[in-house]
Tab-separated table of C-alpha atoms and ligand atoms in Angstrom:
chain	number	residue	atom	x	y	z
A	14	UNK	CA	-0.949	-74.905	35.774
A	15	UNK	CA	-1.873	-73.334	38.965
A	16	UNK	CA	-3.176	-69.722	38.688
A	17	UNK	CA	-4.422	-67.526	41.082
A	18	UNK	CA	-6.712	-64.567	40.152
A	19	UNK	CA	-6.446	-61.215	42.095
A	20	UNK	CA	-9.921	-59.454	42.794
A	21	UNK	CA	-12.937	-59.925	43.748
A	22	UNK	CA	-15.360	-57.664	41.151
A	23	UNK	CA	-17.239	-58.122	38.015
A	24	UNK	CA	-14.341	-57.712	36.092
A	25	UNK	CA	-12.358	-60.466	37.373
A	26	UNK	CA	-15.910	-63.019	37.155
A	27	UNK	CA	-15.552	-62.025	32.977
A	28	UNK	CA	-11.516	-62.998	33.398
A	29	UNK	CA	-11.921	-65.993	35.750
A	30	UNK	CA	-14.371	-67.351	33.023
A	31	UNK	CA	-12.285	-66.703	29.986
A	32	UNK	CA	-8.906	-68.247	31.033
A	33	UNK	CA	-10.846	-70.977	33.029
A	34	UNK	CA	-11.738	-72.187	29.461
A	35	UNK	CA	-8.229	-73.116	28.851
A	36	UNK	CA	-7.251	-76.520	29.910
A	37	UNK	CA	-4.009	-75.227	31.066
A	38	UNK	CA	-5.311	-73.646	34.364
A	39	UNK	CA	-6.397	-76.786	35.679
A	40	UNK	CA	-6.497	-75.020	39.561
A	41	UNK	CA	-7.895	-71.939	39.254
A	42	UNK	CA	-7.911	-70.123	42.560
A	43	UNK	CA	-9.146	-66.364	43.015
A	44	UNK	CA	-8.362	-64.214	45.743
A	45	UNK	CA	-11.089	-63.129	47.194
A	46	UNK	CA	-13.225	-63.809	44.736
A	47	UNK	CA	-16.857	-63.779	44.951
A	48	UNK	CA	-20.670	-65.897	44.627
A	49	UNK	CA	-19.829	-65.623	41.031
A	50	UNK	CA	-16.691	-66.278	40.265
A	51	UNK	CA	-16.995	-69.334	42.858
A	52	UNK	CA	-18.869	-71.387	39.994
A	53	UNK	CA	-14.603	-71.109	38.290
A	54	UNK	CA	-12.667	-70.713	40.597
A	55	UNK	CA	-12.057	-71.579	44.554
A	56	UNK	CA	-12.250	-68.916	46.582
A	57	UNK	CA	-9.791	-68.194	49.265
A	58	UNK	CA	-10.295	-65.494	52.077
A	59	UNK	CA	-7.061	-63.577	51.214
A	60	UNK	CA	-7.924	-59.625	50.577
A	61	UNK	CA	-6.575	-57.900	47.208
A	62	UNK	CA	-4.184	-55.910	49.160
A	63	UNK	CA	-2.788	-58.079	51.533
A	64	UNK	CA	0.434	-58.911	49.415
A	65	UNK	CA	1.878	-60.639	52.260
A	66	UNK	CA	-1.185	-63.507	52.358
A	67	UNK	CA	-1.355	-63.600	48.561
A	68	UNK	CA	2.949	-64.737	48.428
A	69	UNK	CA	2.588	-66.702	51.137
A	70	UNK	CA	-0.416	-68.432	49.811
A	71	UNK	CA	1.321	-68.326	45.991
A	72	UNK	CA	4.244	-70.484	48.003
A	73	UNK	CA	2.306	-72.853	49.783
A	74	UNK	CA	0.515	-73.927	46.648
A	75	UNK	CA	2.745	-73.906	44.211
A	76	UNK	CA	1.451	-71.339	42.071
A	77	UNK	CA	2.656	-71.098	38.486
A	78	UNK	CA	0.660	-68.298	36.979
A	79	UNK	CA	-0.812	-64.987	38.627
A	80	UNK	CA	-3.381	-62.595	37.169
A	81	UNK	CA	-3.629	-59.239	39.080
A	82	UNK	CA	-6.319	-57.188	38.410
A	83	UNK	CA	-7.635	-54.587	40.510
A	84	UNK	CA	-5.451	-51.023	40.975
A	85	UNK	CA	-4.378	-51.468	44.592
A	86	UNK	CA	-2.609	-54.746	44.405
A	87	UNK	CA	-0.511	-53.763	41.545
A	88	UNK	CA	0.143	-50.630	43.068
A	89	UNK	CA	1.316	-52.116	46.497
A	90	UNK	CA	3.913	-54.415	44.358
A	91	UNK	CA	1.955	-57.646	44.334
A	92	UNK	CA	3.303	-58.576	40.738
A	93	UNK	CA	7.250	-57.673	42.068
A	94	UNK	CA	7.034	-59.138	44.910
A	95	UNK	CA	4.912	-62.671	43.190
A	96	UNK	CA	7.849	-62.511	40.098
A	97	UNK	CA	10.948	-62.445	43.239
A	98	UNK	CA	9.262	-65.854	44.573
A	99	UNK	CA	9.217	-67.456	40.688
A	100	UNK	CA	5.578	-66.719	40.066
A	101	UNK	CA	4.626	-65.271	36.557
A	102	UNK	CA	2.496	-62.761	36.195
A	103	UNK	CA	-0.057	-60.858	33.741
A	104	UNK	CA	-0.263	-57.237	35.443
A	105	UNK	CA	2.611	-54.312	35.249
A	106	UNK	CA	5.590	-53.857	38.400
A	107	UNK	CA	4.730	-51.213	40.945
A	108	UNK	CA	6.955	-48.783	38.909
A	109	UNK	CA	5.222	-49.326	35.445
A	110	UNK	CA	1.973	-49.190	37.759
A	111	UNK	CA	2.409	-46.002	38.300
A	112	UNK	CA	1.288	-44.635	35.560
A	113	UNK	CA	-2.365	-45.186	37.271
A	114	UNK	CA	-1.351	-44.559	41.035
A	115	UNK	CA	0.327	-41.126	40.993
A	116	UNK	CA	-1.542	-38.912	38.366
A	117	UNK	CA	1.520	-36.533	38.476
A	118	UNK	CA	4.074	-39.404	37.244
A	119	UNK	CA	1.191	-40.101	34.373
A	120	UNK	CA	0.822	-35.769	33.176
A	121	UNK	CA	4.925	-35.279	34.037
A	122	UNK	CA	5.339	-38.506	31.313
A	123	UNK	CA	3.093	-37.188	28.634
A	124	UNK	CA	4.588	-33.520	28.986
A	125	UNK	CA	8.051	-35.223	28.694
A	126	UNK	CA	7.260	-37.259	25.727
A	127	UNK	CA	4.470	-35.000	24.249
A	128	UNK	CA	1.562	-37.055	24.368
A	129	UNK	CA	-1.753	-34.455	23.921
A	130	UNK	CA	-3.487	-34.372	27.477
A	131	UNK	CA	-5.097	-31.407	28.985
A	132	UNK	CA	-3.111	-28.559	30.448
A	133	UNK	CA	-2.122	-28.673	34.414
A	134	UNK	CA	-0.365	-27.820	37.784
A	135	UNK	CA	0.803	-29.452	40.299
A	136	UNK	CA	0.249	-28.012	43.757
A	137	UNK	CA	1.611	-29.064	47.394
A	138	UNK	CA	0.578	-26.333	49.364
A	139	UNK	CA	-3.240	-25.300	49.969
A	140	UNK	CA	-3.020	-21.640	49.489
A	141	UNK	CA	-1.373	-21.539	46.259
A	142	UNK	CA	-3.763	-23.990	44.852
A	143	UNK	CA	-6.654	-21.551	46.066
A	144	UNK	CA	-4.808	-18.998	44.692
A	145	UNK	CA	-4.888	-20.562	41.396
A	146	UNK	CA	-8.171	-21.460	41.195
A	147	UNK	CA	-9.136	-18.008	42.526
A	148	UNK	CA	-7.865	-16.169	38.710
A	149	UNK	CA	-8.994	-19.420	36.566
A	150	UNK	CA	-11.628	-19.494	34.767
A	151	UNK	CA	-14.072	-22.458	35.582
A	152	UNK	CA	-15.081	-25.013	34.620
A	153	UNK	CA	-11.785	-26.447	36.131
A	154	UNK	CA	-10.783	-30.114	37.583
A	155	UNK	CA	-9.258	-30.769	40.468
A	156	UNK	CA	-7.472	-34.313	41.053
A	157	UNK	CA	-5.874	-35.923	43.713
A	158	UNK	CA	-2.817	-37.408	42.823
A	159	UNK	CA	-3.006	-40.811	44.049
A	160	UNK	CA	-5.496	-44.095	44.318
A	161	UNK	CA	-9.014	-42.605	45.116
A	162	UNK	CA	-11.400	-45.767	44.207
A	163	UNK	CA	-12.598	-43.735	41.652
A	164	UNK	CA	-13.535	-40.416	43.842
A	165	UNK	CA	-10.613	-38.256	43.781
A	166	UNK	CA	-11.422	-36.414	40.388
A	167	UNK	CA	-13.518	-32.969	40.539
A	168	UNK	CA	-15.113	-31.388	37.683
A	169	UNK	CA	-15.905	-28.390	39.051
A	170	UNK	CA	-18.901	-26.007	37.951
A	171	UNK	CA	-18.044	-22.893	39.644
A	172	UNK	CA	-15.249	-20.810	42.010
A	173	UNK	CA	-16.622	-23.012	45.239
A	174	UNK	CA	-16.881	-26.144	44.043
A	175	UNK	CA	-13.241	-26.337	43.414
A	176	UNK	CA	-12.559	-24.219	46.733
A	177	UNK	CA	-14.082	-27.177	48.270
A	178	UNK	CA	-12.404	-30.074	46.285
A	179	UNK	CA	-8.925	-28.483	47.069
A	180	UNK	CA	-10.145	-28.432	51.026
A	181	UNK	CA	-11.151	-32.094	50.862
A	182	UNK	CA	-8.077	-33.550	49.438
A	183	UNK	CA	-5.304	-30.791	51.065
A	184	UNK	CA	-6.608	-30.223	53.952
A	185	UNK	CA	-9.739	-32.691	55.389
A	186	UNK	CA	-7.540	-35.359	53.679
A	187	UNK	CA	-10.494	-36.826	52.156
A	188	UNK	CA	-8.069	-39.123	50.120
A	189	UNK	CA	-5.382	-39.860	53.019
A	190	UNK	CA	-2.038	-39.244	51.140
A	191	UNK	CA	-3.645	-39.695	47.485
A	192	UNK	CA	-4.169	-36.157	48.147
A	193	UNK	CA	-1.358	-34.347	49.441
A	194	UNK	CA	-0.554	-33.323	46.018
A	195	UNK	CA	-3.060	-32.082	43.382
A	196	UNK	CA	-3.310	-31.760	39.697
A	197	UNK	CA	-5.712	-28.711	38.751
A	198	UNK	CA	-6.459	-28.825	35.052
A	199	UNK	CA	-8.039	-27.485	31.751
A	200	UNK	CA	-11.382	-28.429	31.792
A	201	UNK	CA	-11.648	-30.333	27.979
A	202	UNK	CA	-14.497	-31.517	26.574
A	203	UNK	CA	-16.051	-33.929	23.830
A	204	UNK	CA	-17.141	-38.019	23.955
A	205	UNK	CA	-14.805	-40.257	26.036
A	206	UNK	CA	-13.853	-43.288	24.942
A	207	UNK	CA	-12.043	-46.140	27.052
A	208	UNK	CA	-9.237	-48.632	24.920
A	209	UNK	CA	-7.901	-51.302	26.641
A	210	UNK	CA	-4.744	-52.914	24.778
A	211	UNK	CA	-2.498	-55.567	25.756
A	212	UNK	CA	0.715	-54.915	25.662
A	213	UNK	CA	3.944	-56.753	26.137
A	214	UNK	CA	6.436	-53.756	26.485
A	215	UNK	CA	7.326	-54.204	22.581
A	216	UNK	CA	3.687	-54.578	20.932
A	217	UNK	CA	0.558	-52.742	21.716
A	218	UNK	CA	-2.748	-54.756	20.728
A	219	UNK	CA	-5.990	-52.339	21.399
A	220	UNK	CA	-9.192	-54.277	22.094
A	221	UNK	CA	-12.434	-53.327	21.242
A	222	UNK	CA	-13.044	-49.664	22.098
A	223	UNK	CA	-15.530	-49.189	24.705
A	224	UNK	CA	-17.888	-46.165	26.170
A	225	UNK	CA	-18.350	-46.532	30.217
A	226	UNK	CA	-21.119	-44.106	31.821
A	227	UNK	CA	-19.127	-43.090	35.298
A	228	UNK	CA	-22.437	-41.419	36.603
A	229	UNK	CA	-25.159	-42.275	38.834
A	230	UNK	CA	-28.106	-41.639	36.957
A	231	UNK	CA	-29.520	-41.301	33.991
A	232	UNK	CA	-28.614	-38.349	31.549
A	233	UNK	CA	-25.126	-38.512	33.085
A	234	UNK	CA	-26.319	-37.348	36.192
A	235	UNK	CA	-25.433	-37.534	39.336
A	236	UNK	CA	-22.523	-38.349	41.417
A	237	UNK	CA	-19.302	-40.375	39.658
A	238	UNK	CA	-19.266	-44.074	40.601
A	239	UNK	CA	-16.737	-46.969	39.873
A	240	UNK	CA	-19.143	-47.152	36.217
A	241	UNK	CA	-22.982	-47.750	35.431
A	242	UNK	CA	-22.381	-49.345	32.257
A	243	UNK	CA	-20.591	-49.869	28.869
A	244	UNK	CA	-20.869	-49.842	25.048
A	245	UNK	CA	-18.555	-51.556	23.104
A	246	UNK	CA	-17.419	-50.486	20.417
A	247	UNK	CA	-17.449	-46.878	21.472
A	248	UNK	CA	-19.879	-45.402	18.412
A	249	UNK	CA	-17.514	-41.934	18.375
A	250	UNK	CA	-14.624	-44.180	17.944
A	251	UNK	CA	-13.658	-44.373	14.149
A	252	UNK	CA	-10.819	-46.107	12.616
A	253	UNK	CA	-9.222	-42.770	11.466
A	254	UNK	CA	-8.990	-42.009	15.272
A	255	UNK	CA	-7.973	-45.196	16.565
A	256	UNK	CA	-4.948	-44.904	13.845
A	257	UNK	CA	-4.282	-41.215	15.505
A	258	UNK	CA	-4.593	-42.859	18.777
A	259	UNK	CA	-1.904	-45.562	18.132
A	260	UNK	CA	0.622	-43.115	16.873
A	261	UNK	CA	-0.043	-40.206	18.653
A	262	UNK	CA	-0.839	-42.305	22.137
A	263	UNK	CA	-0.730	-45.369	22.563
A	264	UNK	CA	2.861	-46.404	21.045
A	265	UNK	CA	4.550	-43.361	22.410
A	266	UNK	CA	3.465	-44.296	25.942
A	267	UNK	CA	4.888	-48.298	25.527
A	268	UNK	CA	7.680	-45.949	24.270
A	269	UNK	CA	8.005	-43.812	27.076
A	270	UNK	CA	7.597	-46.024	30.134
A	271	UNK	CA	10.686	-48.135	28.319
A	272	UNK	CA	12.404	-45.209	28.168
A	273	UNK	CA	12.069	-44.483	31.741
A	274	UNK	CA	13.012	-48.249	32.681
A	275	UNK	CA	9.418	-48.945	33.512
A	276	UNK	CA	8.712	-51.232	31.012
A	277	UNK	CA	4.400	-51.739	30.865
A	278	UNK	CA	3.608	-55.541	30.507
A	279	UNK	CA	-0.227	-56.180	31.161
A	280	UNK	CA	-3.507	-54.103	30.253
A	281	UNK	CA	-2.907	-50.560	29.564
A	282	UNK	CA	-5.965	-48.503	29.712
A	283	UNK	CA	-6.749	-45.181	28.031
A	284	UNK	CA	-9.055	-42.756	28.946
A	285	UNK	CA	-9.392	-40.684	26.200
A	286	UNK	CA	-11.629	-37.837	25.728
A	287	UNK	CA	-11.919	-36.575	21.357
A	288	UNK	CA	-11.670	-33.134	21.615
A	289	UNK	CA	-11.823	-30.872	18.510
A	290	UNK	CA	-7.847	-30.395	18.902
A	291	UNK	CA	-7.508	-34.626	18.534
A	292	UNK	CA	-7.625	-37.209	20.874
A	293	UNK	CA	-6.393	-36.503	24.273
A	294	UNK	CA	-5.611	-38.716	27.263
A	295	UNK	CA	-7.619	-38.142	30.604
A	296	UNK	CA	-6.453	-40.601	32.229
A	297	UNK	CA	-4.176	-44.174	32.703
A	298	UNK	CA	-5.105	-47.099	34.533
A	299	UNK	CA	-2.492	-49.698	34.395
A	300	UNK	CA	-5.162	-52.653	33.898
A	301	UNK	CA	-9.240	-53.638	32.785
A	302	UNK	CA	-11.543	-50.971	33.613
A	303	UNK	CA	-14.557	-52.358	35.338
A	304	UNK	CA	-16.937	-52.682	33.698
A	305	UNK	CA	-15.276	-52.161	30.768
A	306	UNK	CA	-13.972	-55.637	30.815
A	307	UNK	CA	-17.000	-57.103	31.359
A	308	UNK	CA	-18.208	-55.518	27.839
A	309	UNK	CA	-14.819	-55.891	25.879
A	310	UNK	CA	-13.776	-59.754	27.174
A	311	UNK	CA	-17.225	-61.220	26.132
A	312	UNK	CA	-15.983	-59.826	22.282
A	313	UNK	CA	-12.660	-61.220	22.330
A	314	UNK	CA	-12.290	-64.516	20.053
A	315	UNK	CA	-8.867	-65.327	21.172
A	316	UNK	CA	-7.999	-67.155	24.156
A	317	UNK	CA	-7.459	-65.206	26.744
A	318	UNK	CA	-4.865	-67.403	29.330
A	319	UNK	CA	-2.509	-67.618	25.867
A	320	UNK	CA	-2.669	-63.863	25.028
A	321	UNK	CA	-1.931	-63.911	29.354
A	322	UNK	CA	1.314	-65.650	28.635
A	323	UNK	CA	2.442	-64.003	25.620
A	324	UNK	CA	2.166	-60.948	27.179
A	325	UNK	CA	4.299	-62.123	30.040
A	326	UNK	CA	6.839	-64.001	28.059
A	327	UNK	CA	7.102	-60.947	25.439
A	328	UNK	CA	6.056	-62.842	22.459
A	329	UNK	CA	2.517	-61.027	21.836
A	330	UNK	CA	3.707	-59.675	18.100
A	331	UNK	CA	3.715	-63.742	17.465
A	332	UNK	CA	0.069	-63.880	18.216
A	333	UNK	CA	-2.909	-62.933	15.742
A	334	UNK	CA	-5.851	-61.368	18.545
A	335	UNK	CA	-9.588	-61.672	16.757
A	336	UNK	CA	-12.820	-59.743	18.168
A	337	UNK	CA	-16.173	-61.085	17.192
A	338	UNK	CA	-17.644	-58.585	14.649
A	339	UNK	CA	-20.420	-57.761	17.182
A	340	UNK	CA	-21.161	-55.322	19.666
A	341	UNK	CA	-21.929	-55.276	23.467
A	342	UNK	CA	-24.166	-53.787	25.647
A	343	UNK	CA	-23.299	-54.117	29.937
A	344	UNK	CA	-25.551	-52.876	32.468
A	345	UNK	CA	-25.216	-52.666	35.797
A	346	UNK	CA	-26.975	-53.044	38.426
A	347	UNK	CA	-26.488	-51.810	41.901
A	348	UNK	CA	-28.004	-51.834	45.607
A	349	UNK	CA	-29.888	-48.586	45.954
A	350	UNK	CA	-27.682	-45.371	47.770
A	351	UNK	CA	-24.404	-46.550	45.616
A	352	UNK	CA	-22.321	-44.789	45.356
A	353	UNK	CA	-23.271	-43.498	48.643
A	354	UNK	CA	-24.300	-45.947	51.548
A	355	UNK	CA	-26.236	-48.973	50.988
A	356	UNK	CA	-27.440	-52.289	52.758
A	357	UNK	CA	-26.237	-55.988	51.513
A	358	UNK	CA	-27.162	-59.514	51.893
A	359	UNK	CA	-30.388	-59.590	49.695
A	360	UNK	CA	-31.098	-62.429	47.752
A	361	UNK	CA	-30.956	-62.008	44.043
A	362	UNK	CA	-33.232	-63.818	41.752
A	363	UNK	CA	-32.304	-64.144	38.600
A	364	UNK	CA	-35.122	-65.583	37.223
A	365	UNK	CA	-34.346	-66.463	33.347
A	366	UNK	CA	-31.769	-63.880	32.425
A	367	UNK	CA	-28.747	-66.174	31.602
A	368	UNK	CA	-31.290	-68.231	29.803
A	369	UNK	CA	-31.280	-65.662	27.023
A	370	UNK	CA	-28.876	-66.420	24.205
A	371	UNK	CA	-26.021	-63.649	24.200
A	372	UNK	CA	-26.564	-62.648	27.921
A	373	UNK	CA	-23.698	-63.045	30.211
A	374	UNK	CA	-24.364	-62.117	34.070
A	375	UNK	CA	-21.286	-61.383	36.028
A	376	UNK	CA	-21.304	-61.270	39.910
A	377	UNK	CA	-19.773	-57.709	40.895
A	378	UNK	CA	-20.613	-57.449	44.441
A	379	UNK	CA	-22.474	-60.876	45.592
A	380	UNK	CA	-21.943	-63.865	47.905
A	381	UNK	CA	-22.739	-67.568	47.663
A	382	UNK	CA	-24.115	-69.706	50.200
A	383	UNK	CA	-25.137	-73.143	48.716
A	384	UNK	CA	-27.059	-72.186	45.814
A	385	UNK	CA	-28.287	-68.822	46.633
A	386	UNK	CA	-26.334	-65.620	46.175
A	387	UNK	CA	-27.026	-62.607	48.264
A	388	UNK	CA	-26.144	-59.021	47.628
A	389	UNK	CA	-22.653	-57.856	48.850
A	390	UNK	CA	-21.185	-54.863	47.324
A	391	UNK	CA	-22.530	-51.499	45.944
A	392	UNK	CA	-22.280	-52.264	42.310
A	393	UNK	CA	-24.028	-56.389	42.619
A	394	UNK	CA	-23.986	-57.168	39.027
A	395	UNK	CA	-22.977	-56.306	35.412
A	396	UNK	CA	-24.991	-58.094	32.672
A	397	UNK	CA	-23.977	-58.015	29.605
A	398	UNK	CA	-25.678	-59.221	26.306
A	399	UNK	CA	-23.809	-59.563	22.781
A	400	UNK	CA	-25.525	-59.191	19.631
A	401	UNK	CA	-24.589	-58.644	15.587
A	402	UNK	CA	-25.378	-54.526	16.615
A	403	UNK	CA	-25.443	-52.411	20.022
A	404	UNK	CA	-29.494	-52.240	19.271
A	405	UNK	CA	-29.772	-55.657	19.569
A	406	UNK	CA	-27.391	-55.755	22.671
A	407	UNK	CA	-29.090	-53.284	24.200
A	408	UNK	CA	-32.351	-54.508	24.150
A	409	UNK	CA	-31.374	-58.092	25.457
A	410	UNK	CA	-29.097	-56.379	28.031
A	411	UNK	CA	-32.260	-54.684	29.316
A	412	UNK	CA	-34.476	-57.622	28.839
A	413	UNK	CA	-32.506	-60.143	30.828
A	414	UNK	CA	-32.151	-57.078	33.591
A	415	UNK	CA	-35.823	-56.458	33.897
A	416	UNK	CA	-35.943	-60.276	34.389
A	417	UNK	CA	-33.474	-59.776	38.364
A	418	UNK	CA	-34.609	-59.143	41.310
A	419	UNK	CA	-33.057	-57.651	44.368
A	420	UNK	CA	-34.286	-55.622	47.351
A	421	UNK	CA	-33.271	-51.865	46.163
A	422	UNK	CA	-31.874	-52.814	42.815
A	423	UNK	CA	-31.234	-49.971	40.835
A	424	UNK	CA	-29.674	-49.697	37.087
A	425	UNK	CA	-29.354	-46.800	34.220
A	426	UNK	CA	-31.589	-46.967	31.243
A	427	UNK	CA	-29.909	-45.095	29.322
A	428	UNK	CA	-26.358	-47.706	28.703
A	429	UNK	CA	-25.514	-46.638	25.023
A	430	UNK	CA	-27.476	-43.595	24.530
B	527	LIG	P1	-11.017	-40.256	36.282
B	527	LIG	O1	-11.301	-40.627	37.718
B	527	LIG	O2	-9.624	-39.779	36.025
B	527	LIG	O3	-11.540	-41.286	35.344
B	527	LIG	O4	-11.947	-38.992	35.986
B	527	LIG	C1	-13.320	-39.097	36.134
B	527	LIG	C2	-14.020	-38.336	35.070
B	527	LIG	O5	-13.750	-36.923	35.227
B	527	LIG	C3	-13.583	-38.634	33.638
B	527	LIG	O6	-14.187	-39.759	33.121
B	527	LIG	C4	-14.016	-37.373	32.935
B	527	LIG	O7	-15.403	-37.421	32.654
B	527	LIG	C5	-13.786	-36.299	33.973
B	527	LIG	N1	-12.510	-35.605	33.715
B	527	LIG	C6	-11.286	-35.924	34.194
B	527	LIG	N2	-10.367	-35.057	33.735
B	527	LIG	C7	-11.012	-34.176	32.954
B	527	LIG	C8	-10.612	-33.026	32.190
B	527	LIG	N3	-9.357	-32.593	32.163
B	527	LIG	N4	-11.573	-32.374	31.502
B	527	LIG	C9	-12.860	-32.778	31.529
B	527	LIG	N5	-13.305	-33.835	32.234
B	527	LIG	C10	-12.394	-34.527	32.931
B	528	LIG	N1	-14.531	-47.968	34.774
B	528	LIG	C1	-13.433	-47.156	35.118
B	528	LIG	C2	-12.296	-47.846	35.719
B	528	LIG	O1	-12.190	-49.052	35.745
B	528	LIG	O2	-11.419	-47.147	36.224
């Protein structure tokens, strides 16, 4: 088959190397790709959002099979507008997308179908959000409603902070039209977990549970970034809650996006924070987290590309998905100033890190030329070891990390606790 990969991150290196292992995709192709994901895949100068280049270049080569991955494409309609020219695809329609790009549509569906999440309101207009804030009692959040990359959440401390998060999105439009309309909510609290599941629309199959660290610096300091690491399985994440979770989460919102004709086919993510009332949902993304994927995938035993096209043809329940019994530990590392400013195009030496047995190193922001790579994004790479227990993980995680090199590479120590 032909198969073109969407993205250009860590996240889609771990996929492009899992489904290049089946002999099915014999032309892999990923769009944009990047140094590392070059070594699977060719790697065509066609952005993530630019739908048009990615149907027109889906046409010209006869593409059979499409994999969408990051959060912009699939909200911009890639996978419609790929499925209208004959093209299958593993990623959800720009209505079932939603779910991720307009945090209203995701808070107004789990009100409707009552599915716990913290409490909220939904404001348009700047002064009655101020207002609002003005008689709450704080800690508060503040979210923009739409696609952020990752910034438009605001957990603020105190009566200014949120003052200014409300300015920023409403009126310095910070976020563009993503903020227009905000969510201001309860504050919860407790360990957050991430599940990924697969899920055809008729069966939900969670992965491996997984615990990113969305802050800069070590002891969860810091400002939020895209994700400084993972541990997989989350430790907090029991099987009494993960049976909770299914009933009380995950099924009803397959159930619920069916009922609204929005039928989820894809990755569904959960961000899920266990509060002492239960499990409650933070947060959709309608696909991988990154880097959670580059922590879960390296568990799964299953082939991926078949689980792919089950979940696209609707036969997933006919499939039995294994995990290794092991745990994983991902790191990454990023150019120094992320998730501020930063400088690229530093050679990276990786000296004997994927020598070490267990240690993957996927390319998250990096470019080849010939043999070298060179440093091209904020967050460069996510290295990830496996091992029987997250101790073990951990310490080879670190191990091979110690062992790169990179003008201002910078990493947390702390992955995992
Ligand atoms: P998000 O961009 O939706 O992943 O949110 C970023 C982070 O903000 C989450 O991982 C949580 O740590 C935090 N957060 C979001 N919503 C809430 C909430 N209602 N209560 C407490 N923390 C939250
Ligand atoms: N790591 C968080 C995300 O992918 O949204």
């Amino acid at each position: 088959m032909n198969v073109i990969l969407i993205g250009g991150g860590g996240r889609e290196h771990a996929i492009a190397k899992y489904i290049s292992k089946n002999p099915k995709v014999e032309n892999l192709y990923a769009l944009p790709g990047n140094g590392g994901i070059s070594k699977f895949a060719e790697c065509v100068k066609i952005s993530a959002e630019d739908i048009d280049g990615i149907v027109k270049f889906a046409k010209d080569n006869a593409i059979d099979f499409a994999i969408v991955a990051p959060d912009d494409p699939l909200a911009l309609g890639a996978v419609d507008r790929l499925e209208e020219i004959g093209v299958k695809c593993f990623g959800p329609s720009q209505k079932a997308a939603e779910i991720e790009s307009s945090k209203i549509f995701a808070k107004e569906l789990m009100t409707k179908y009552n599915i716990p999440t913290a409490k909220y309101k939904i404001f348009s207009k700047i002064d009655e959000a101020l207002s609002y804030i003005a008689v709450s009692d704080c800690p508060i959040v503040i979210k923009a409603d739409g696609l952020a990359k990752g910034k438009g959440v605001t957990v603020a401390e105190n009566f200014k902070q949120a003052r200014e998060a409300v300015m920023s999105c409403m009126k310095d439009k910070t976020f563009g039209k993503s903020g227009e309309r905000i969510l201001i909510e309860e504050c919860l609290s407790g360990p957050e977990v991430t599940v990924l599941a697969f899920t055809d629309g008729k069966t939900l199959i969670p992965m491996v549970s997984s615990m990113d660290h969305k802050r800069a610096y070590d002891g969860n300091k810091g400002p939020n970034t895209g994700g400084m690491g993972v541990a997989a399985p989350n430790f907090y994440y029991t099987d009494a809650i993960a049976d909770e979770c299914m009933k009380k989460i995950f099924l009803p919102t397959v159930n619920a996006l069916n009922s609204e004709g929005r039928t989820f086919k894809g990755c569904l993510y959960f961000g899920l924070m266990l509060t002492k009332d239960g499990p409650k949902v933070i947060e959709y993304n309608c696909r991988f987290g990154d880097p959670e994927a580059e922590a879960v995938l390296p568990l799964l035993e299953s082939d991926l590309f078949e689980i792919m096209l089950a979940v696209r043809e609707e036969r997933l329940a006919d499939l039995e998905i294994k995990f290794k019994n092991a745990a994983s530990c991902c790191v990454v590392v990023a150019s120094s100033g992320y998730p501020a400013s930063y400088l690229t195009g530093y050679e990276i030496n990786f000296g004997d890190a994927e020598k070490i047995p267990g240690v993957e190193v996927f390319h998250a922001g990096t470019k080849r030329e010939g043999e070298k790579f060179f440093t091209s994004g904020g967050r460069v790479l996510a290295v990830t070891a496996v091992a029987e227990d997250f101790a073990q993980a951990r310490e080879k995680a670190y191990e091979a990390v110690k062992l790169i090199n990179f003008e201002g590479a910078r990493y947390r120590t702390d992955i995992g606790g």
